[in-house]
Amino acid sequence: MSKHHSRMPLHILILQMILAVTLASASMLAATVDLPEEAATQEKSQALDPLWEKRNTRAAHFKSRFLLSRKTVDAGNASEGKARLQRAEHRYDCRESVRKANRDQRLGKLISCMREDLTLTMDMLKARSEVIAVLPGVSPELRGLAIARSELLADAVSTIIDGLDAGVYENEEGLFVVRKNLREKYLLPYWALLPRMEAEQMLSWISHMLLRGKSLAESLDITAKLAEAEMCLANAEAALEAVAGEKDFQKMNIMISQARSTAISCIKIYRDAIRIQEKELAPPEEKVQEPQWQKRSLRKLPKMKN
């Protein structure tokens, strides 16, 4: 592959970088014509380094899978977002409805509200499961565990809905207990995997960028900028690897948020490298020469006779 071709994907990768670290956004760029993903090349010293071997494993086929999965991910995120908004509106309406209900109406209102709430939760789970199934950069073990816990949660929700329809719950205490059990036994274990999946995806993306950066380090100026970016990404990488050992859901989200902020700052450094690269690759400006007119001697006019 020529030197020019080895540089071309970096512009697209920077755009993907922005998308990858702002996972809350559901929109993606339109399909882009790009070069085939090339195998990551490493120096001999890196080949013996366990850290670079781990990065190479994480980055394998990440870009191609990212491009292939984004349509499904977009659709799943949009569906989940729609159901989440509907559930929030439903909960607001239910609070008002239950507040205004009299003693005889209260239990019926609670059952009706809980059933609709769980139905919308099922819609969210279904949409999220479609995303989990194709999410790039996630290990098969973690993906399988997330799918299994999602199915257990969905089964538990479905069982409760059936119980509500059958009139199993005869008082508010029964509704409170079943909701508490659903949260503690099924929902929290499922939630705990979501930050870990996000961390793994970001780690795969960081590994991909680090390996691509190594193939672009040619001039001294670009090498210096990429070394700065590598250190920046390595800091985000270390923060994300610590997520796997954390058990608290809120702390995991905070750690990922901090790592995401660090990764965003790395984008600016890569942009500086791109500017240097474009400047080095730009052809020299050709000076526009002024037209040279042929010198001609002026012809003397004949003298006029008086």
PDB file of C-alpha atoms in Angstrom:
ATOM      1  CA  MET A   1       0.000   0.000   0.000  1.00  0.00           C
ATOM      2  CA  SER A   2       1.371   3.425  -0.880  1.00  0.00           C
ATOM      3  CA  LYS A   3       2.181   6.034   1.730  1.00  0.00           C
ATOM      4  CA  HIS A   4      -0.655   8.173   0.529  1.00  0.00           C
ATOM      5  CA  HIS A   5      -3.207   5.388   0.981  1.00  0.00           C
ATOM      6  CA  SER A   6      -1.929   4.570   4.472  1.00  0.00           C
ATOM      7  CA  ARG A   7      -2.755   8.103   5.555  1.00  0.00           C
ATOM      8  CA  MET A   8      -6.192   8.519   4.035  1.00  0.00           C
ATOM      9  CA  PRO A   9      -8.364   6.704   6.634  1.00  0.00           C
ATOM     10  CA  LEU A  10      -7.259   8.969   9.512  1.00  0.00           C
ATOM     11  CA  HIS A  11      -9.758  11.694   8.605  1.00  0.00           C
ATOM     12  CA  ILE A  12     -12.618   9.201   8.754  1.00  0.00           C
ATOM     13  CA  LEU A  13     -11.228   7.692  11.947  1.00  0.00           C
ATOM     14  CA  ILE A  14     -11.302  11.086  13.655  1.00  0.00           C
ATOM     15  CA  LEU A  15     -14.973  11.434  12.760  1.00  0.00           C
ATOM     16  CA  GLN A  16     -15.585   7.933  14.103  1.00  0.00           C
ATOM     17  CA  MET A  17     -13.664   8.892  17.233  1.00  0.00           C
ATOM     18  CA  ILE A  18     -16.060  11.736  17.935  1.00  0.00           C
ATOM     19  CA  LEU A  19     -19.005   9.381  17.439  1.00  0.00           C
ATOM     20  CA  ALA A  20     -17.544   6.642  19.583  1.00  0.00           C
ATOM     21  CA  VAL A  21     -16.882   8.843  22.606  1.00  0.00           C
ATOM     22  CA  THR A  22     -20.304  10.476  22.489  1.00  0.00           C
ATOM     23  CA  LEU A  23     -22.287   7.267  22.839  1.00  0.00           C
ATOM     24  CA  ALA A  24     -25.358   9.056  24.066  1.00  0.00           C
ATOM     25  CA  SER A  25     -25.944  10.330  20.551  1.00  0.00           C
ATOM     26  CA  ALA A  26     -27.966   7.970  18.357  1.00  0.00           C
ATOM     27  CA  SER A  27     -27.137   9.589  15.002  1.00  0.00           C
ATOM     28  CA  MET A  28     -24.312   8.364  12.767  1.00  0.00           C
ATOM     29  CA  LEU A  29     -22.600   9.687   9.678  1.00  0.00           C
ATOM     30  CA  ALA A  30     -23.817   8.580   6.283  1.00  0.00           C
ATOM     31  CA  ALA A  31     -22.076   5.613   4.654  1.00  0.00           C
ATOM     32  CA  THR A  32     -18.515   6.478   3.736  1.00  0.00           C
ATOM     33  CA  VAL A  33     -16.339   5.014   1.025  1.00  0.00           C
ATOM     34  CA  ASP A  34     -13.182   3.911   2.789  1.00  0.00           C
ATOM     35  CA  LEU A  35     -10.184   1.748   2.138  1.00  0.00           C
ATOM     36  CA  PRO A  36     -10.317  -1.886   3.322  1.00  0.00           C
ATOM     37  CA  GLU A  37      -9.220  -2.280   6.893  1.00  0.00           C
ATOM     38  CA  GLU A  38      -5.578  -3.173   6.891  1.00  0.00           C
ATOM     39  CA  ALA A  39      -3.943  -5.455   9.402  1.00  0.00           C
ATOM     40  CA  ALA A  40      -2.316  -3.566  12.231  1.00  0.00           C
ATOM     41  CA  THR A  41       1.433  -3.467  11.874  1.00  0.00           C
ATOM     42  CA  GLN A  42       3.707  -3.177  14.867  1.00  0.00           C
ATOM     43  CA  GLU A  43       7.385  -2.784  15.491  1.00  0.00           C
ATOM     44  CA  LYS A  44       9.318  -5.815  16.762  1.00  0.00           C
ATOM     45  CA  SER A  45       9.583  -4.281  20.211  1.00  0.00           C
ATOM     46  CA  GLN A  46       5.802  -3.878  20.292  1.00  0.00           C
ATOM     47  CA  ALA A  47       5.190  -7.441  19.104  1.00  0.00           C
ATOM     48  CA  LEU A  48       6.874  -8.682  22.296  1.00  0.00           C
ATOM     49  CA  ASP A  49       5.003  -6.208  24.501  1.00  0.00           C
ATOM     50  CA  PRO A  50       1.919  -7.785  26.156  1.00  0.00           C
ATOM     51  CA  LEU A  51       0.194  -4.397  26.236  1.00  0.00           C
ATOM     52  CA  TRP A  52       0.454  -3.975  22.470  1.00  0.00           C
ATOM     53  CA  GLU A  53      -0.596  -7.590  21.939  1.00  0.00           C
ATOM     54  CA  LYS A  54      -3.721  -6.881  23.989  1.00  0.00           C
ATOM     55  CA  ARG A  55      -4.375  -3.737  21.955  1.00  0.00           C
ATOM     56  CA  ASN A  56      -3.927  -5.657  18.727  1.00  0.00           C
ATOM     57  CA  THR A  57      -6.496  -8.241  19.872  1.00  0.00           C
ATOM     58  CA  ARG A  58      -8.978  -5.565  20.881  1.00  0.00           C
ATOM     59  CA  ALA A  59      -8.592  -3.630  17.638  1.00  0.00           C
ATOM     60  CA  ALA A  60      -8.978  -6.631  15.316  1.00  0.00           C
ATOM     61  CA  HIS A  61     -11.724  -5.831  12.759  1.00  0.00           C
ATOM     62  CA  PHE A  62     -13.082  -3.063  14.994  1.00  0.00           C
ATOM     63  CA  LYS A  63     -13.485  -0.462  12.248  1.00  0.00           C
ATOM     64  CA  SER A  64     -15.225  -2.784   9.781  1.00  0.00           C
ATOM     65  CA  ARG A  65     -17.603  -4.047  12.472  1.00  0.00           C
ATOM     66  CA  PHE A  66     -18.258  -0.481  13.566  1.00  0.00           C
ATOM     67  CA  LEU A  67     -19.275   0.486  10.037  1.00  0.00           C
ATOM     68  CA  LEU A  68     -21.381  -2.646   9.488  1.00  0.00           C
ATOM     69  CA  SER A  69     -23.266  -2.372  12.786  1.00  0.00           C
ATOM     70  CA  ARG A  70     -24.030   1.339  12.938  1.00  0.00           C
ATOM     71  CA  LYS A  71     -27.368   1.106  11.068  1.00  0.00           C
ATOM     72  CA  THR A  72     -28.665  -1.486  13.544  1.00  0.00           C
ATOM     73  CA  VAL A  73     -27.226   0.455  16.476  1.00  0.00           C
ATOM     74  CA  ASP A  74     -28.865   3.674  15.254  1.00  0.00           C
ATOM     75  CA  ALA A  75     -32.253   1.980  14.881  1.00  0.00           C
ATOM     76  CA  GLY A  76     -32.014   0.290  18.286  1.00  0.00           C
ATOM     77  CA  ASN A  77     -30.974   3.482  20.063  1.00  0.00           C
ATOM     78  CA  ALA A  78     -33.813   5.393  18.400  1.00  0.00           C
ATOM     79  CA  SER A  79     -36.390   2.759  19.408  1.00  0.00           C
ATOM     80  CA  GLU A  80     -35.119   2.630  22.971  1.00  0.00           C
ATOM     81  CA  GLY A  81     -35.106   6.423  23.219  1.00  0.00           C
ATOM     82  CA  LYS A  82     -38.690   6.614  21.979  1.00  0.00           C
ATOM     83  CA  ALA A  83     -39.873   3.997  24.499  1.00  0.00           C
ATOM     84  CA  ARG A  84     -37.944   5.705  27.300  1.00  0.00           C
ATOM     85  CA  LEU A  85     -39.617   9.029  26.533  1.00  0.00           C
ATOM     86  CA  GLN A  86     -43.047   7.378  26.438  1.00  0.00           C
ATOM     87  CA  ARG A  87     -42.358   5.709  29.778  1.00  0.00           C
ATOM     88  CA  ALA A  88     -41.308   8.993  31.371  1.00  0.00           C
ATOM     89  CA  GLU A  89     -44.506  10.673  30.162  1.00  0.00           C
ATOM     90  CA  HIS A  90     -46.562   7.700  31.345  1.00  0.00           C
ATOM     91  CA  ARG A  91     -45.001   7.818  34.816  1.00  0.00           C
ATOM     92  CA  TYR A  92     -45.795  11.514  35.124  1.00  0.00           C
ATOM     93  CA  ASP A  93     -49.423  10.935  34.124  1.00  0.00           C
ATOM     94  CA  CYS A  94     -49.684   7.985  36.526  1.00  0.00           C
ATOM     95  CA  ARG A  95     -48.413   9.981  39.474  1.00  0.00           C
ATOM     96  CA  GLU A  96     -51.121  12.542  38.855  1.00  0.00           C
ATOM     97  CA  SER A  97     -53.774   9.857  38.311  1.00  0.00           C
ATOM     98  CA  VAL A  98     -52.895   7.945  41.493  1.00  0.00           C
ATOM     99  CA  ARG A  99     -52.694  11.154  43.506  1.00  0.00           C
ATOM    100  CA  LYS A 100     -56.232  12.115  42.486  1.00  0.00           C
ATOM    101  CA  ALA A 101     -57.691   8.597  42.888  1.00  0.00           C
ATOM    102  CA  ASN A 102     -59.844   7.778  45.898  1.00  0.00           C
ATOM    103  CA  ARG A 103     -59.222   4.797  48.190  1.00  0.00           C
ATOM    104  CA  ASP A 104     -61.294   2.378  46.120  1.00  0.00           C
ATOM    105  CA  GLN A 105     -59.689   3.423  42.836  1.00  0.00           C
ATOM    106  CA  ARG A 106     -56.061   3.546  44.006  1.00  0.00           C
ATOM    107  CA  LEU A 107     -55.099  -0.143  43.663  1.00  0.00           C
ATOM    108  CA  GLY A 108     -56.649  -0.424  40.209  1.00  0.00           C
ATOM    109  CA  LYS A 109     -54.782   2.688  39.082  1.00  0.00           C
ATOM    110  CA  LEU A 110     -51.489   1.334  40.464  1.00  0.00           C
ATOM    111  CA  ILE A 111     -51.929  -2.009  38.703  1.00  0.00           C
ATOM    112  CA  SER A 112     -52.802  -0.339  35.404  1.00  0.00           C
ATOM    113  CA  CYS A 113     -49.845   2.041  35.660  1.00  0.00           C
ATOM    114  CA  MET A 114     -47.425  -0.733  36.599  1.00  0.00           C
ATOM    115  CA  ARG A 115     -48.539  -2.883  33.691  1.00  0.00           C
ATOM    116  CA  GLU A 116     -48.029  -0.126  31.118  1.00  0.00           C
ATOM    117  CA  ASP A 117     -44.700   0.817  32.725  1.00  0.00           C
ATOM    118  CA  LEU A 118     -43.440  -2.770  32.444  1.00  0.00           C
ATOM    119  CA  THR A 119     -44.710  -3.061  28.861  1.00  0.00           C
ATOM    120  CA  LEU A 120     -42.670  -0.009  27.847  1.00  0.00           C
ATOM    121  CA  THR A 121     -39.706  -1.437  29.766  1.00  0.00           C
ATOM    122  CA  MET A 122     -40.010  -4.587  27.641  1.00  0.00           C
ATOM    123  CA  ASP A 123     -39.905  -2.435  24.499  1.00  0.00           C
ATOM    124  CA  MET A 124     -36.721  -0.792  25.769  1.00  0.00           C
ATOM    125  CA  LEU A 125     -35.144  -4.164  26.572  1.00  0.00           C
ATOM    126  CA  LYS A 126     -35.940  -5.501  23.111  1.00  0.00           C
ATOM    127  CA  ALA A 127     -34.387  -2.465  21.432  1.00  0.00           C
ATOM    128  CA  ARG A 128     -31.302  -2.594  23.669  1.00  0.00           C
ATOM    129  CA  SER A 129     -30.869  -6.323  23.000  1.00  0.00           C
ATOM    130  CA  GLU A 130     -30.689  -5.651  19.262  1.00  0.00           C
ATOM    131  CA  VAL A 131     -27.864  -3.190  19.903  1.00  0.00           C
ATOM    132  CA  ILE A 132     -26.014  -5.506  22.292  1.00  0.00           C
ATOM    133  CA  ALA A 133     -26.063  -8.307  19.716  1.00  0.00           C
ATOM    134  CA  VAL A 134     -24.024  -6.277  17.191  1.00  0.00           C
ATOM    135  CA  LEU A 135     -22.147  -3.758  19.339  1.00  0.00           C
ATOM    136  CA  PRO A 136     -18.521  -3.710  18.084  1.00  0.00           C
ATOM    137  CA  GLY A 137     -15.541  -3.948  20.384  1.00  0.00           C
ATOM    138  CA  VAL A 138     -17.236  -6.048  23.079  1.00  0.00           C
ATOM    139  CA  SER A 139     -15.823  -9.431  24.095  1.00  0.00           C
ATOM    140  CA  PRO A 140     -17.956 -12.514  23.313  1.00  0.00           C
ATOM    141  CA  GLU A 141     -17.998 -13.440  27.017  1.00  0.00           C
ATOM    142  CA  LEU A 142     -19.404 -10.085  28.149  1.00  0.00           C
ATOM    143  CA  ARG A 143     -21.827  -9.914  25.220  1.00  0.00           C
ATOM    144  CA  GLY A 144     -23.157 -13.398  26.016  1.00  0.00           C
ATOM    145  CA  LEU A 145     -23.560 -12.548  29.698  1.00  0.00           C
ATOM    146  CA  ALA A 146     -25.425  -9.334  28.852  1.00  0.00           C
ATOM    147  CA  ILE A 147     -27.772 -11.155  26.476  1.00  0.00           C
ATOM    148  CA  ALA A 148     -28.432 -13.867  29.081  1.00  0.00           C
ATOM    149  CA  ARG A 149     -29.235 -11.342  31.810  1.00  0.00           C
ATOM    150  CA  SER A 150     -31.407  -9.359  29.411  1.00  0.00           C
ATOM    151  CA  GLU A 151     -33.427 -12.491  28.649  1.00  0.00           C
ATOM    152  CA  LEU A 152     -33.804 -13.302  32.361  1.00  0.00           C
ATOM    153  CA  LEU A 153     -34.983  -9.756  33.016  1.00  0.00           C
ATOM    154  CA  ALA A 154     -37.441  -9.895  30.107  1.00  0.00           C
ATOM    155  CA  ASP A 155     -38.844 -13.220  31.361  1.00  0.00           C
ATOM    156  CA  ALA A 156     -39.286 -11.786  34.858  1.00  0.00           C
ATOM    157  CA  VAL A 157     -41.057  -8.695  33.509  1.00  0.00           C
ATOM    158  CA  SER A 158     -43.331 -10.857  31.344  1.00  0.00           C
ATOM    159  CA  THR A 159     -44.216 -13.035  34.343  1.00  0.00           C
ATOM    160  CA  ILE A 160     -45.182  -9.989  36.405  1.00  0.00           C
ATOM    161  CA  ILE A 161     -47.353  -8.640  33.568  1.00  0.00           C
ATOM    162  CA  ASP A 162     -49.143 -11.996  33.391  1.00  0.00           C
ATOM    163  CA  GLY A 163     -49.662 -11.860  37.152  1.00  0.00           C
ATOM    164  CA  LEU A 164     -51.121  -8.363  36.933  1.00  0.00           C
ATOM    165  CA  ASP A 165     -53.529  -9.514  34.224  1.00  0.00           C
ATOM    166  CA  ALA A 166     -54.550 -12.551  36.298  1.00  0.00           C
ATOM    167  CA  GLY A 167     -55.271 -10.490  39.422  1.00  0.00           C
ATOM    168  CA  VAL A 168     -52.541 -12.144  41.500  1.00  0.00           C
ATOM    169  CA  TYR A 169     -51.647  -8.929  43.353  1.00  0.00           C
ATOM    170  CA  GLU A 170     -54.419  -7.906  45.735  1.00  0.00           C
ATOM    171  CA  ASN A 171     -52.781  -5.037  47.618  1.00  0.00           C
ATOM    172  CA  GLU A 172     -50.143  -2.318  47.328  1.00  0.00           C
ATOM    173  CA  GLU A 173     -47.667  -4.243  49.458  1.00  0.00           C
ATOM    174  CA  GLY A 174     -47.651  -7.085  46.928  1.00  0.00           C
ATOM    175  CA  LEU A 175     -46.890  -4.633  44.118  1.00  0.00           C
ATOM    176  CA  PHE A 176     -44.087  -3.079  46.161  1.00  0.00           C
ATOM    177  CA  VAL A 177     -42.496  -6.451  46.955  1.00  0.00           C
ATOM    178  CA  VAL A 178     -42.581  -7.738  43.378  1.00  0.00           C
ATOM    179  CA  ARG A 179     -41.114  -4.496  42.030  1.00  0.00           C
ATOM    180  CA  LYS A 180     -38.358  -4.577  44.668  1.00  0.00           C
ATOM    181  CA  ASN A 181     -37.478  -8.188  43.796  1.00  0.00           C
ATOM    182  CA  LEU A 182     -37.433  -7.364  40.087  1.00  0.00           C
ATOM    183  CA  ARG A 183     -34.984  -4.543  40.681  1.00  0.00           C
ATOM    184  CA  GLU A 184     -32.626  -6.379  43.019  1.00  0.00           C
ATOM    185  CA  LYS A 185     -32.567  -9.826  41.377  1.00  0.00           C
ATOM    186  CA  TYR A 186     -32.790  -8.965  37.687  1.00  0.00           C
ATOM    187  CA  LEU A 187     -32.510  -5.262  36.886  1.00  0.00           C
ATOM    188  CA  LEU A 188     -29.403  -4.321  38.892  1.00  0.00           C
ATOM    189  CA  PRO A 189     -27.292  -7.284  37.629  1.00  0.00           C
ATOM    190  CA  TYR A 190     -28.274  -6.328  34.071  1.00  0.00           C
ATOM    191  CA  TRP A 191     -27.525  -2.642  34.611  1.00  0.00           C
ATOM    192  CA  ALA A 192     -24.100  -3.488  36.051  1.00  0.00           C
ATOM    193  CA  LEU A 193     -23.012  -4.898  32.672  1.00  0.00           C
ATOM    194  CA  LEU A 194     -23.907  -1.826  30.603  1.00  0.00           C
ATOM    195  CA  PRO A 195     -20.999   0.381  31.792  1.00  0.00           C
ATOM    196  CA  ARG A 196     -18.617  -2.554  31.341  1.00  0.00           C
ATOM    197  CA  MET A 197     -19.789  -2.971  27.745  1.00  0.00           C
ATOM    198  CA  GLU A 198     -19.305   0.727  27.083  1.00  0.00           C
ATOM    199  CA  ALA A 199     -15.823   0.559  28.623  1.00  0.00           C
ATOM    200  CA  GLU A 200     -14.851  -2.418  26.439  1.00  0.00           C
ATOM    201  CA  GLN A 201     -16.086  -0.685  23.301  1.00  0.00           C
ATOM    202  CA  MET A 202     -14.100   2.451  24.112  1.00  0.00           C
ATOM    203  CA  LEU A 203     -11.008   0.349  24.878  1.00  0.00           C
ATOM    204  CA  SER A 204     -11.294  -1.335  21.473  1.00  0.00           C
ATOM    205  CA  TRP A 205     -11.624   2.034  19.793  1.00  0.00           C
ATOM    206  CA  ILE A 206      -8.596   3.412  21.679  1.00  0.00           C
ATOM    207  CA  SER A 207      -6.534   0.353  20.690  1.00  0.00           C
ATOM    208  CA  HIS A 208      -7.587   0.830  17.070  1.00  0.00           C
ATOM    209  CA  MET A 209      -6.525   4.491  17.103  1.00  0.00           C
ATOM    210  CA  LEU A 210      -3.194   3.741  18.778  1.00  0.00           C
ATOM    211  CA  LEU A 211      -2.330   1.079  16.197  1.00  0.00           C
ATOM    212  CA  ARG A 212      -3.392   3.288  13.288  1.00  0.00           C
ATOM    213  CA  GLY A 213      -1.331   6.119  14.710  1.00  0.00           C
ATOM    214  CA  LYS A 214       1.786   3.949  14.707  1.00  0.00           C
ATOM    215  CA  SER A 215       1.473   3.410  10.964  1.00  0.00           C
ATOM    216  CA  LEU A 216       1.386   7.175  10.373  1.00  0.00           C
ATOM    217  CA  ALA A 217       4.383   8.247  12.418  1.00  0.00           C
ATOM    218  CA  GLU A 218       6.827   9.222   9.684  1.00  0.00           C
ATOM    219  CA  SER A 219       8.044  12.793  10.048  1.00  0.00           C
ATOM    220  CA  LEU A 220       9.477  14.101  13.303  1.00  0.00           C
ATOM    221  CA  ASP A 221       6.668  16.619  13.768  1.00  0.00           C
ATOM    222  CA  ILE A 222       3.918  14.036  13.229  1.00  0.00           C
ATOM    223  CA  THR A 223       5.732  11.510  15.432  1.00  0.00           C
ATOM    224  CA  ALA A 224       5.890  14.022  18.280  1.00  0.00           C
ATOM    225  CA  LYS A 225       2.177  14.804  18.049  1.00  0.00           C
ATOM    226  CA  LEU A 226       1.201  11.145  17.821  1.00  0.00           C
ATOM    227  CA  ALA A 227       3.369  10.349  20.847  1.00  0.00           C
ATOM    228  CA  GLU A 228       1.477  13.020  22.757  1.00  0.00           C
ATOM    229  CA  ALA A 229      -1.840  11.556  21.574  1.00  0.00           C
ATOM    230  CA  GLU A 230      -0.676   8.054  22.530  1.00  0.00           C
ATOM    231  CA  MET A 231       0.054   9.161  26.082  1.00  0.00           C
ATOM    232  CA  CYS A 232      -3.332  10.879  26.235  1.00  0.00           C
ATOM    233  CA  LEU A 233      -5.177   7.771  25.039  1.00  0.00           C
ATOM    234  CA  ALA A 234      -3.138   5.546  27.350  1.00  0.00           C
ATOM    235  CA  ASN A 235      -4.438   7.561  30.316  1.00  0.00           C
ATOM    236  CA  ALA A 236      -8.026   7.041  29.139  1.00  0.00           C
ATOM    237  CA  GLU A 237      -7.237   3.365  28.552  1.00  0.00           C
ATOM    238  CA  ALA A 238      -5.979   2.883  32.118  1.00  0.00           C
ATOM    239  CA  ALA A 239      -9.092   4.546  33.538  1.00  0.00           C
ATOM    240  CA  LEU A 240     -11.386   2.322  31.472  1.00  0.00           C
ATOM    241  CA  GLU A 241      -9.580  -0.883  32.442  1.00  0.00           C
ATOM    242  CA  ALA A 242     -10.295  -0.062  36.079  1.00  0.00           C
ATOM    243  CA  VAL A 243     -14.048  -0.167  35.367  1.00  0.00           C
ATOM    244  CA  ALA A 244     -14.028  -3.980  35.202  1.00  0.00           C
ATOM    245  CA  GLY A 245     -12.960  -4.179  38.849  1.00  0.00           C
ATOM    246  CA  GLU A 246     -15.593  -1.735  40.104  1.00  0.00           C
ATOM    247  CA  LYS A 247     -18.890  -3.052  41.464  1.00  0.00           C
ATOM    248  CA  ASP A 248     -20.774   0.168  42.149  1.00  0.00           C
ATOM    249  CA  PHE A 249     -22.959   1.174  39.185  1.00  0.00           C
ATOM    250  CA  GLN A 250     -22.746   4.917  39.848  1.00  0.00           C
ATOM    251  CA  LYS A 251     -18.973   4.854  40.279  1.00  0.00           C
ATOM    252  CA  MET A 252     -18.585   2.947  37.008  1.00  0.00           C
ATOM    253  CA  ASN A 253     -20.550   5.614  35.170  1.00  0.00           C
ATOM    254  CA  ILE A 254     -18.426   8.366  36.711  1.00  0.00           C
ATOM    255  CA  MET A 255     -15.213   6.570  35.718  1.00  0.00           C
ATOM    256  CA  ILE A 256     -16.436   6.151  32.134  1.00  0.00           C
ATOM    257  CA  SER A 257     -17.502   9.792  31.952  1.00  0.00           C
ATOM    258  CA  GLN A 258     -14.044  10.920  33.068  1.00  0.00           C
ATOM    259  CA  ALA A 259     -12.348   8.588  30.580  1.00  0.00           C
ATOM    260  CA  ARG A 260     -14.613   9.886  27.812  1.00  0.00           C
ATOM    261  CA  SER A 261     -13.618  13.477  28.619  1.00  0.00           C
ATOM    262  CA  THR A 262      -9.961  12.482  28.436  1.00  0.00           C
ATOM    263  CA  ALA A 263     -10.508  10.759  25.082  1.00  0.00           C
ATOM    264  CA  ILE A 264     -12.227  13.851  23.683  1.00  0.00           C
ATOM    265  CA  SER A 265      -9.174  15.919  24.584  1.00  0.00           C
ATOM    266  CA  CYS A 266      -7.061  13.407  22.639  1.00  0.00           C
ATOM    267  CA  ILE A 267      -9.055  14.237  19.507  1.00  0.00           C
ATOM    268  CA  LYS A 268      -7.595  17.732  19.462  1.00  0.00           C
ATOM    269  CA  ILE A 269      -4.073  16.316  19.464  1.00  0.00           C
ATOM    270  CA  TYR A 270      -4.885  14.011  16.549  1.00  0.00           C
ATOM    271  CA  ARG A 271      -6.322  16.967  14.680  1.00  0.00           C
ATOM    272  CA  ASP A 272      -3.020  18.778  15.139  1.00  0.00           C
ATOM    273  CA  ALA A 273      -1.257  15.745  13.656  1.00  0.00           C
ATOM    274  CA  ILE A 274      -3.625  15.841  10.683  1.00  0.00           C
ATOM    275  CA  ARG A 275      -2.874  19.508  10.071  1.00  0.00           C
ATOM    276  CA  ILE A 276       0.850  18.798  10.090  1.00  0.00           C
ATOM    277  CA  GLN A 277       0.323  15.851   7.772  1.00  0.00           C
ATOM    278  CA  GLU A 278      -1.767  17.834   5.312  1.00  0.00           C
ATOM    279  CA  LYS A 279       0.803  20.598   5.301  1.00  0.00           C
ATOM    280  CA  GLU A 280       3.598  18.130   4.548  1.00  0.00           C
ATOM    281  CA  LEU A 281       1.607  16.417   1.801  1.00  0.00           C
ATOM    282  CA  ALA A 282       0.448  19.617   0.162  1.00  0.00           C
ATOM    283  CA  PRO A 283       2.161  20.204  -3.219  1.00  0.00           C
ATOM    284  CA  PRO A 284       4.346  23.297  -3.435  1.00  0.00           C
ATOM    285  CA  GLU A 285       2.552  26.342  -4.688  1.00  0.00           C
ATOM    286  CA  GLU A 286       3.398  27.182  -8.241  1.00  0.00           C
ATOM    287  CA  LYS A 287       4.222  30.792  -8.858  1.00  0.00           C
ATOM    288  CA  VAL A 288       2.134  32.290 -11.592  1.00  0.00           C
ATOM    289  CA  GLN A 289       4.463  33.969 -14.016  1.00  0.00           C
ATOM    290  CA  GLU A 290       3.436  37.182 -15.612  1.00  0.00           C
ATOM    291  CA  PRO A 291       3.045  36.966 -19.392  1.00  0.00           C
ATOM    292  CA  GLN A 292       6.179  37.939 -21.262  1.00  0.00           C
ATOM    293  CA  TRP A 293       5.390  40.174 -24.150  1.00  0.00           C
ATOM    294  CA  GLN A 294       7.669  40.203 -27.149  1.00  0.00           C
ATOM    295  CA  LYS A 295       9.680  43.383 -27.296  1.00  0.00           C
ATOM    296  CA  ARG A 296       9.006  45.400 -30.393  1.00  0.00           C
ATOM    297  CA  SER A 297      10.642  48.583 -31.531  1.00  0.00           C
ATOM    298  CA  LEU A 298       8.294  51.445 -32.096  1.00  0.00           C
ATOM    299  CA  ARG A 299       7.941  52.454 -35.696  1.00  0.00           C
ATOM    300  CA  LYS A 300       8.505  56.094 -36.340  1.00  0.00           C
ATOM    301  CA  LEU A 301       5.598  57.862 -37.917  1.00  0.00           C
ATOM    302  CA  PRO A 302       6.337  59.778 -41.144  1.00  0.00           C
ATOM    303  CA  LYS A 303       6.620  63.484 -40.775  1.00  0.00           C
ATOM    304  CA  MET A 304       3.556  65.400 -41.809  1.00  0.00           C
ATOM    305  CA  LYS A 305       3.975  67.970 -44.551  1.00  0.00           C
ATOM    306  CA  ASN A 306       2.669  71.429 -43.851  1.00  0.00           C
TER     307      ASN A 306
END
